[in-house]
Tab-separated table of C-alpha atoms in Angstrom:
chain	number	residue	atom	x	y	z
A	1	UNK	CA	0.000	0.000	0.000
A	2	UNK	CA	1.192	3.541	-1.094
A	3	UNK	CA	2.207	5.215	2.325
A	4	UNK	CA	1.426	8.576	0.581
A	5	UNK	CA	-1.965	8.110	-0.789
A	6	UNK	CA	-3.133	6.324	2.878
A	7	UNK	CA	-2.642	10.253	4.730
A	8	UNK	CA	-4.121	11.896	1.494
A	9	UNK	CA	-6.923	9.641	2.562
A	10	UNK	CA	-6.840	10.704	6.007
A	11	UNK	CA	-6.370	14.229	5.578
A	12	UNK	CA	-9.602	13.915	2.901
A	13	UNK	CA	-11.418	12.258	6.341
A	14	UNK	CA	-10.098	15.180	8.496
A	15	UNK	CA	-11.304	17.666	5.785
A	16	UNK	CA	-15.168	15.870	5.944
A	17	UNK	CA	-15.231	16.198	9.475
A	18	UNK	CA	-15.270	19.462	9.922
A	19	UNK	CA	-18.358	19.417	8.190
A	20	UNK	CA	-20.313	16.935	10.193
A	21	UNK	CA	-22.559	17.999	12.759
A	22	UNK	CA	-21.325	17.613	16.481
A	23	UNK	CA	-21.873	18.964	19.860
A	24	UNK	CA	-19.118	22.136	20.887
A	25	UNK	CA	-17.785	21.890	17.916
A	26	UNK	CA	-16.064	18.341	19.145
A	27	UNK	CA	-15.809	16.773	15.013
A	28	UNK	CA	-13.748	20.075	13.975
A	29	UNK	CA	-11.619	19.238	16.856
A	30	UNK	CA	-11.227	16.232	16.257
A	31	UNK	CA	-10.479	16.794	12.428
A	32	UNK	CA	-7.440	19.078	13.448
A	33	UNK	CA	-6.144	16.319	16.246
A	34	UNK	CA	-5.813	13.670	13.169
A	35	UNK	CA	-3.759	16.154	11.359
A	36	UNK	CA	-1.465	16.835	14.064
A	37	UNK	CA	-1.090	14.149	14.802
A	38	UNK	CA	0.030	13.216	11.275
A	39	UNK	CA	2.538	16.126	10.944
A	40	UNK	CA	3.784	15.294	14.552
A	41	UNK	CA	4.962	18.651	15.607
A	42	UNK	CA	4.790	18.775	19.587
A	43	UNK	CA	4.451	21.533	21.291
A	44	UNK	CA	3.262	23.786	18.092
A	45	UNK	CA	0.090	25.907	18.742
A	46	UNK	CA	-2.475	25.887	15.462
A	47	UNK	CA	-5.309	27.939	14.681
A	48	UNK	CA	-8.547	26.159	13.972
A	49	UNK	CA	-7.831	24.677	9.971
A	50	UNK	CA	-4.338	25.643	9.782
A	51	UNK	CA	-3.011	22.240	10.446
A	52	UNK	CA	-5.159	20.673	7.767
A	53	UNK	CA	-3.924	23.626	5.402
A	54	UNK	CA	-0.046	22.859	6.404
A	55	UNK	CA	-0.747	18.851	5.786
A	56	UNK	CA	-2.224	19.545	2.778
A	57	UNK	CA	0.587	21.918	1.314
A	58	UNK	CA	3.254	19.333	2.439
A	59	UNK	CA	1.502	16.455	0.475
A	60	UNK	CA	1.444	18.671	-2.602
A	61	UNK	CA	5.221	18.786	-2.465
């Protein structure tokens, strides 16, 4: 399995979920969680999005 096209897959899952309807905004959390988590950067601080914008520019690369 192409490494690559499994996180494109996740970060299209991360991108959904920010659409789906939860309580406190808890999916949209969860949506930028996944893409941390996939960029592993401890310790950076990101505004709500901009980790899914970052993940998205690296994979383009």
């Amino acid at each position: 399995m192409d490494e690559r096209a499994a996180i494109r897959r996740m970060v299209k899952l991360a991108r959904e979920m920010r659409s789906w309807c939860s309580p406190h905004g808890f999916a949209i959390h969860c949506s930028d969680v996944v893409a941390e988590t996939i960029l592993n950067e401890p310790g950076r601080i990101w505004g709500s999005g901009e980790v899914l914008v970052e993940l998205e520019r690296r994979l383009a690369t």
